[in-house]
């Protein structure tokens, strides 16, 4: 999958990998699996931090488009017989509000060259000869490293003889790779499920909702293509999926969907303190029920009956 005009990017990724590995090598063995696992995780986190602004731009663009949805529906009804005019008016509306319909693709487009670069560099290290500015010592260190007993350059389809050349047990290597592929599949599903659930919550009447649900359940199977990827690349994929999962959870909770935001405010406002606030910012005091006044019981003296004729007391 090596693309010649991306050689500058491969060289850049290889340079960053070497610097991170050299940093960890100051207190870890250069050929240790922990060193290489930390190196791959660290470069993944660095790359995700660099494209985080694109993810935030995607969120803001998505919220703006959600808010503009009723106006877009009106334009589609008004110009339903003139598709060209309808598209022009819709784009004019988006531009006026600063919304970008392609904003949701920006993080994916940014991740693709990064993935290609990691794949190409790790494949080059697995092949053996140093490329893209890497030293032979650095490549040999990667080939000698084992993560949980599996060689970093090995794939699930690497032959037993080649795995033994890396100084590893073929059975252990296959098991470790299978576990990492399963983790890749699981994190892919959870990430897509989180995104689809939010999308459906934003637009319950979205005609593409059913297709999105189907994609949610199909997406984990694409992870099984990683069986042919080196262990180091699968570790990169699991790390980036985990990062996406945590990042989406944080952003979605911080920036809820417009509809969900209103529903939450209404639910809290109907019974809570926010529902009792006046425009002046002061809370209306709640009526206090006064306890019922105690009944006063007057004790009457016992009257003794008298005789009607004499007036004397009856004995």
Tab-separated table of C-alpha atoms in Angstrom:
chain	number	residue	atom	x	y	z
A	1	UNK	CA	0.000	0.000	0.000
A	2	UNK	CA	3.026	2.235	-0.381
A	3	UNK	CA	2.238	5.468	-2.251
A	4	UNK	CA	5.286	7.235	-3.628
A	5	UNK	CA	4.055	10.818	-3.224
A	6	UNK	CA	3.463	10.122	0.487
A	7	UNK	CA	7.106	9.235	1.122
A	8	UNK	CA	7.567	12.513	2.998
A	9	UNK	CA	4.767	11.461	5.380
A	10	UNK	CA	6.226	7.968	5.846
A	11	UNK	CA	9.584	9.534	6.650
A	12	UNK	CA	7.970	11.909	9.148
A	13	UNK	CA	6.116	9.094	10.933
A	14	UNK	CA	9.274	6.968	11.031
A	15	UNK	CA	11.238	9.917	12.481
A	16	UNK	CA	8.646	10.467	15.243
A	17	UNK	CA	8.616	6.740	16.022
A	18	UNK	CA	12.397	6.713	16.410
A	19	UNK	CA	12.355	9.747	18.723
A	20	UNK	CA	9.622	8.297	20.950
A	21	UNK	CA	11.355	4.915	21.059
A	22	UNK	CA	14.659	6.569	21.937
A	23	UNK	CA	12.961	8.411	24.782
A	24	UNK	CA	11.505	5.253	26.299
A	25	UNK	CA	14.820	3.449	25.742
A	26	UNK	CA	16.401	5.677	28.397
A	27	UNK	CA	14.682	3.601	31.088
A	28	UNK	CA	13.369	0.535	29.190
A	29	UNK	CA	15.164	-2.111	27.160
A	30	UNK	CA	15.087	-1.044	23.471
A	31	UNK	CA	13.938	-4.495	22.326
A	32	UNK	CA	11.259	-4.961	25.002
A	33	UNK	CA	7.609	-5.334	24.072
A	34	UNK	CA	6.633	-2.733	26.676
A	35	UNK	CA	8.900	-0.169	25.043
A	36	UNK	CA	7.397	-0.793	21.620
A	37	UNK	CA	3.813	-0.938	22.918
A	38	UNK	CA	4.295	2.432	24.636
A	39	UNK	CA	5.927	3.832	21.500
A	40	UNK	CA	2.968	2.867	19.299
A	41	UNK	CA	0.372	4.041	21.843
A	42	UNK	CA	2.193	7.352	22.318
A	43	UNK	CA	2.437	8.181	18.615
A	44	UNK	CA	-1.255	7.295	18.257
A	45	UNK	CA	-2.224	9.674	21.072
A	46	UNK	CA	-0.046	12.448	19.608
A	47	UNK	CA	-1.693	12.081	16.210
A	48	UNK	CA	-5.180	12.076	17.725
A	49	UNK	CA	-4.422	15.209	19.704
A	50	UNK	CA	-3.288	16.925	16.488
A	51	UNK	CA	-6.593	16.173	14.712
A	52	UNK	CA	-8.757	16.934	17.770
A	53	UNK	CA	-9.598	20.457	16.478
A	54	UNK	CA	-11.057	18.821	13.354
A	55	UNK	CA	-13.265	16.643	15.535
A	56	UNK	CA	-14.534	19.712	17.423
A	57	UNK	CA	-15.194	21.428	14.104
A	58	UNK	CA	-17.231	18.381	13.086
A	59	UNK	CA	-19.313	18.608	16.285
A	60	UNK	CA	-20.045	22.330	15.855
A	61	UNK	CA	-20.894	21.848	12.171
A	62	UNK	CA	-23.221	18.968	13.018
A	63	UNK	CA	-25.042	21.057	15.643
A	64	UNK	CA	-25.485	23.952	13.230
A	65	UNK	CA	-26.867	21.654	10.549
A	66	UNK	CA	-29.269	20.163	13.096
A	67	UNK	CA	-30.510	23.635	13.996
A	68	UNK	CA	-30.925	24.495	10.303
A	69	UNK	CA	-32.844	21.287	9.504
A	70	UNK	CA	-36.348	22.892	9.673
A	71	UNK	CA	-35.283	25.699	7.304
A	72	UNK	CA	-33.741	23.170	4.923
A	73	UNK	CA	-37.032	21.243	4.863
A	74	UNK	CA	-38.888	24.446	4.002
A	75	UNK	CA	-36.490	25.155	1.119
A	76	UNK	CA	-36.907	21.622	-0.203
A	77	UNK	CA	-40.675	21.985	-0.197
A	78	UNK	CA	-40.525	25.414	-1.799
A	79	UNK	CA	-38.162	24.393	-4.607
A	80	UNK	CA	-39.107	20.739	-4.960
A	81	UNK	CA	-39.611	21.205	-8.723
A	82	UNK	CA	-36.300	23.008	-9.220
A	83	UNK	CA	-33.442	20.877	-7.877
A	84	UNK	CA	-30.695	23.256	-8.979
A	85	UNK	CA	-32.298	26.252	-7.268
A	86	UNK	CA	-32.988	24.154	-4.175
A	87	UNK	CA	-29.322	23.106	-3.885
A	88	UNK	CA	-28.183	26.691	-4.354
A	89	UNK	CA	-30.507	27.983	-1.638
A	90	UNK	CA	-29.533	25.196	0.770
A	91	UNK	CA	-25.820	25.865	0.261
A	92	UNK	CA	-26.434	29.599	0.682
A	93	UNK	CA	-28.187	28.847	3.980
A	94	UNK	CA	-25.297	26.680	5.163
A	95	UNK	CA	-22.712	29.283	4.177
A	96	UNK	CA	-24.615	32.058	5.920
A	97	UNK	CA	-24.743	30.044	9.152
A	98	UNK	CA	-21.132	28.839	8.873
A	99	UNK	CA	-22.138	25.172	8.595
A	100	UNK	CA	-20.122	22.728	6.489
A	101	UNK	CA	-21.979	19.616	5.247
A	102	UNK	CA	-18.611	17.902	4.739
A	103	UNK	CA	-17.399	18.757	8.246
A	104	UNK	CA	-18.206	15.266	9.470
A	105	UNK	CA	-15.697	13.780	7.020
A	106	UNK	CA	-12.729	15.865	8.151
A	107	UNK	CA	-11.533	13.606	11.019
A	108	UNK	CA	-11.875	10.514	8.833
A	109	UNK	CA	-9.991	12.136	5.958
A	110	UNK	CA	-7.231	13.185	8.357
A	111	UNK	CA	-6.937	9.710	9.885
A	112	UNK	CA	-6.649	7.915	6.542
A	113	UNK	CA	-3.139	9.139	5.562
A	114	UNK	CA	-2.002	8.549	9.152
A	115	UNK	CA	-3.266	4.967	9.005
A	116	UNK	CA	-1.601	4.428	5.617
A	117	UNK	CA	1.668	5.824	7.002
A	118	UNK	CA	1.627	3.607	10.099
A	119	UNK	CA	0.764	0.586	7.971
A	120	UNK	CA	3.562	1.284	5.477
A	121	UNK	CA	6.216	1.996	8.125
A	122	UNK	CA	5.366	-1.087	10.201
A	123	UNK	CA	5.261	-3.238	7.076
A	124	UNK	CA	8.693	-1.915	6.117
A	125	UNK	CA	10.031	-2.806	9.572
A	126	UNK	CA	8.527	-6.303	9.278
A	127	UNK	CA	10.229	-6.786	5.894
A	128	UNK	CA	13.652	-6.101	7.399
A	129	UNK	CA	15.657	-3.576	5.337
A	130	UNK	CA	15.667	-0.060	6.774
A	131	UNK	CA	13.626	2.507	4.827
A	132	UNK	CA	12.172	6.003	5.221
A	133	UNK	CA	15.160	7.270	7.180
A	134	UNK	CA	15.052	4.491	9.800
A	135	UNK	CA	18.282	2.990	11.047
A	136	UNK	CA	18.868	-0.744	10.748
A	137	UNK	CA	19.332	-0.932	14.515
A	138	UNK	CA	15.865	0.563	14.991
A	139	UNK	CA	14.277	-1.922	12.559
A	140	UNK	CA	16.038	-4.887	14.190
A	141	UNK	CA	14.779	-3.715	17.577
A	142	UNK	CA	11.176	-3.785	16.328
A	143	UNK	CA	11.631	-7.244	14.818
A	144	UNK	CA	13.023	-8.561	18.092
A	145	UNK	CA	10.262	-7.076	20.298
A	146	UNK	CA	7.405	-9.259	21.561
A	147	UNK	CA	4.094	-7.960	22.950
A	148	UNK	CA	2.586	-10.626	25.210
A	149	UNK	CA	4.819	-13.131	23.452
A	150	UNK	CA	3.843	-12.131	19.883
A	151	UNK	CA	6.344	-10.408	17.554
A	152	UNK	CA	5.479	-6.810	16.670
A	153	UNK	CA	5.860	-7.396	12.875
A	154	UNK	CA	3.864	-10.680	12.831
A	155	UNK	CA	0.402	-11.056	11.290
A	156	UNK	CA	-2.170	-13.772	11.884
A	157	UNK	CA	-1.228	-15.331	8.532
A	158	UNK	CA	2.511	-15.269	9.133
A	159	UNK	CA	3.805	-18.812	8.772
A	160	UNK	CA	4.912	-20.762	11.829
A	161	UNK	CA	8.442	-20.972	10.430
A	162	UNK	CA	8.690	-17.174	10.090
A	163	UNK	CA	7.252	-16.669	13.591
A	164	UNK	CA	9.898	-18.995	14.977
A	165	UNK	CA	12.533	-16.887	13.202
A	166	UNK	CA	11.334	-13.985	15.348
A	167	UNK	CA	11.988	-16.183	18.389
A	168	UNK	CA	8.306	-16.607	19.290
A	169	UNK	CA	5.866	-19.482	19.769
A	170	UNK	CA	3.469	-19.726	16.778
A	171	UNK	CA	0.499	-20.810	18.938
A	172	UNK	CA	0.949	-17.993	21.450
A	173	UNK	CA	1.369	-15.525	18.606
A	174	UNK	CA	-1.875	-16.630	16.935
A	175	UNK	CA	-3.799	-16.392	20.217
A	176	UNK	CA	-2.447	-12.914	21.006
A	177	UNK	CA	-3.228	-11.680	17.502
A	178	UNK	CA	-6.753	-13.155	17.685
A	179	UNK	CA	-7.380	-11.361	20.994
A	180	UNK	CA	-6.173	-8.041	19.579
A	181	UNK	CA	-8.342	-8.480	16.473
A	182	UNK	CA	-11.351	-9.200	18.727
A	183	UNK	CA	-10.581	-6.016	20.696
A	184	UNK	CA	-10.328	-4.137	17.421
A	185	UNK	CA	-13.744	-5.460	16.371
A	186	UNK	CA	-15.340	-4.619	19.735
A	187	UNK	CA	-13.976	-1.076	19.893
A	188	UNK	CA	-15.033	-0.480	16.282
A	189	UNK	CA	-18.603	-1.554	17.112
A	190	UNK	CA	-18.805	0.559	20.270
A	191	UNK	CA	-17.442	3.615	18.474
A	192	UNK	CA	-19.901	3.341	15.554
A	193	UNK	CA	-22.786	2.531	17.930
A	194	UNK	CA	-22.076	5.648	19.974
A	195	UNK	CA	-22.074	7.819	16.860
A	196	UNK	CA	-25.191	6.242	15.313
A	197	UNK	CA	-27.142	6.502	18.583
A	198	UNK	CA	-26.433	10.231	18.747
A	199	UNK	CA	-27.307	10.692	15.086
A	200	UNK	CA	-30.674	8.967	15.538
A	201	UNK	CA	-31.359	11.001	18.690
A	202	UNK	CA	-30.709	14.195	16.737
A	203	UNK	CA	-32.885	13.220	13.772
A	204	UNK	CA	-35.423	10.505	14.700
A	205	UNK	CA	-37.132	10.859	11.315
A	206	UNK	CA	-33.888	10.503	9.364
A	207	UNK	CA	-34.604	8.239	6.355
A	208	UNK	CA	-31.063	6.857	6.638
A	209	UNK	CA	-31.555	5.698	10.231
A	210	UNK	CA	-32.158	2.078	9.246
A	211	UNK	CA	-29.059	2.013	7.042
A	212	UNK	CA	-27.035	3.494	9.898
A	213	UNK	CA	-28.205	0.720	12.219
A	214	UNK	CA	-27.242	-1.900	9.642
A	215	UNK	CA	-23.804	-0.289	9.288
A	216	UNK	CA	-23.449	-0.345	13.072
A	217	UNK	CA	-23.812	-4.130	13.157
A	218	UNK	CA	-21.749	-4.749	10.021
A	219	UNK	CA	-18.807	-2.509	10.981
A	220	UNK	CA	-17.243	-4.958	13.499
A	221	UNK	CA	-16.724	-7.483	10.723
A	222	UNK	CA	-14.479	-5.054	8.842
A	223	UNK	CA	-12.076	-5.309	11.761
A	224	UNK	CA	-11.355	-8.901	10.779
A	225	UNK	CA	-9.468	-7.546	7.780
A	226	UNK	CA	-6.846	-6.599	10.365
A	227	UNK	CA	-5.921	-10.297	10.570
A	228	UNK	CA	-3.511	-9.521	7.764
A	229	UNK	CA	-2.044	-6.495	9.588
A	230	UNK	CA	1.097	-6.574	11.773
A	231	UNK	CA	0.499	-6.693	15.525
A	232	UNK	CA	1.906	-3.187	15.881
A	233	UNK	CA	-0.710	-1.815	13.467
A	234	UNK	CA	-3.552	-3.656	15.231
A	235	UNK	CA	-2.362	-2.120	18.501
A	236	UNK	CA	-2.493	1.279	16.809
A	237	UNK	CA	-6.064	0.595	15.635
A	238	UNK	CA	-7.261	-0.553	19.075
A	239	UNK	CA	-5.674	2.525	20.652
A	240	UNK	CA	-7.235	4.968	18.183
A	241	UNK	CA	-10.665	3.323	18.585
A	242	UNK	CA	-10.415	3.543	22.372
A	243	UNK	CA	-9.378	7.185	22.120
A	244	UNK	CA	-12.339	7.898	19.811
A	245	UNK	CA	-14.743	6.145	22.183
A	246	UNK	CA	-13.611	8.194	25.196
A	247	UNK	CA	-13.376	11.408	23.169
A	248	UNK	CA	-16.903	11.034	21.759
A	249	UNK	CA	-18.328	10.284	25.206
A	250	UNK	CA	-16.710	13.416	26.638
A	251	UNK	CA	-17.730	15.675	23.741
A	252	UNK	CA	-21.303	14.316	23.490
A	253	UNK	CA	-21.864	14.819	27.209
A	254	UNK	CA	-20.405	18.331	27.007
A	255	UNK	CA	-22.264	19.244	23.801
A	256	UNK	CA	-25.556	17.314	23.829
A	257	UNK	CA	-27.828	17.246	20.791
A	258	UNK	CA	-30.087	20.349	20.532
A	259	UNK	CA	-33.267	18.324	21.067
A	260	UNK	CA	-31.847	16.379	23.973
A	261	UNK	CA	-30.637	19.622	25.532
A	262	UNK	CA	-34.165	21.069	25.559
A	263	UNK	CA	-35.735	17.864	26.870
A	264	UNK	CA	-33.232	17.719	29.720
A	265	UNK	CA	-33.893	21.354	30.628
A	266	UNK	CA	-37.648	20.772	30.617
A	267	UNK	CA	-37.357	17.640	32.709
A	268	UNK	CA	-35.223	19.419	35.286
A	269	UNK	CA	-37.165	22.649	35.116
A	270	UNK	CA	-40.571	21.126	35.807
A	271	UNK	CA	-39.648	19.938	39.289
A	272	UNK	CA	-36.299	21.465	40.197
A	273	UNK	CA	-35.118	24.875	41.257
A	274	UNK	CA	-34.552	26.004	37.641
A	275	UNK	CA	-38.262	25.652	36.971
A	276	UNK	CA	-39.002	28.107	39.813
A	277	UNK	CA	-36.588	30.854	38.750
A	278	UNK	CA	-38.105	34.138	37.673
A	279	UNK	CA	-36.737	36.519	35.046
A	280	UNK	CA	-35.129	38.612	37.752
A	281	UNK	CA	-32.948	35.667	38.711
A	282	UNK	CA	-34.548	35.151	42.133
A	283	UNK	CA	-36.109	31.907	43.096
A	284	UNK	CA	-39.786	31.935	43.986
A	285	UNK	CA	-40.148	30.774	47.582
A	286	UNK	CA	-41.958	27.513	47.949
A	287	UNK	CA	-45.193	27.653	49.929
A	288	UNK	CA	-44.737	26.349	53.442
A	289	UNK	CA	-47.602	24.358	54.852
A	290	UNK	CA	-48.471	25.533	58.350
A	291	UNK	CA	-49.342	22.862	60.872
A	292	UNK	CA	-53.031	22.783	61.820
A	293	UNK	CA	-53.894	24.742	64.977
A	294	UNK	CA	-54.475	22.478	67.963
A	295	UNK	CA	-58.079	22.111	69.057
A	296	UNK	CA	-58.853	23.637	72.454
A	297	UNK	CA	-60.987	21.378	74.545
A	298	UNK	CA	-62.703	23.143	77.414
A	299	UNK	CA	-63.463	21.055	80.439
A	300	UNK	CA	-66.945	21.746	81.802
A	301	UNK	CA	-67.614	21.165	85.522
A	302	UNK	CA	-69.824	18.209	86.234
A	303	UNK	CA	-73.333	19.386	86.982
A	304	UNK	CA	-75.312	17.510	89.575
A	305	UNK	CA	-79.023	17.078	88.910
A	306	UNK	CA	-81.490	18.697	91.364
A	307	UNK	CA	-85.013	17.717	92.321
A	308	UNK	CA	-87.598	19.615	90.401
A	309	UNK	CA	-89.788	20.311	93.530
A	310	UNK	CA	-87.350	20.971	96.337
A	311	UNK	CA	-84.286	21.937	94.484
A	312	UNK	CA	-82.267	19.649	96.699
A	313	UNK	CA	-79.563	17.453	95.307
A	314	UNK	CA	-80.493	13.943	94.538
A	315	UNK	CA	-78.732	11.407	96.584
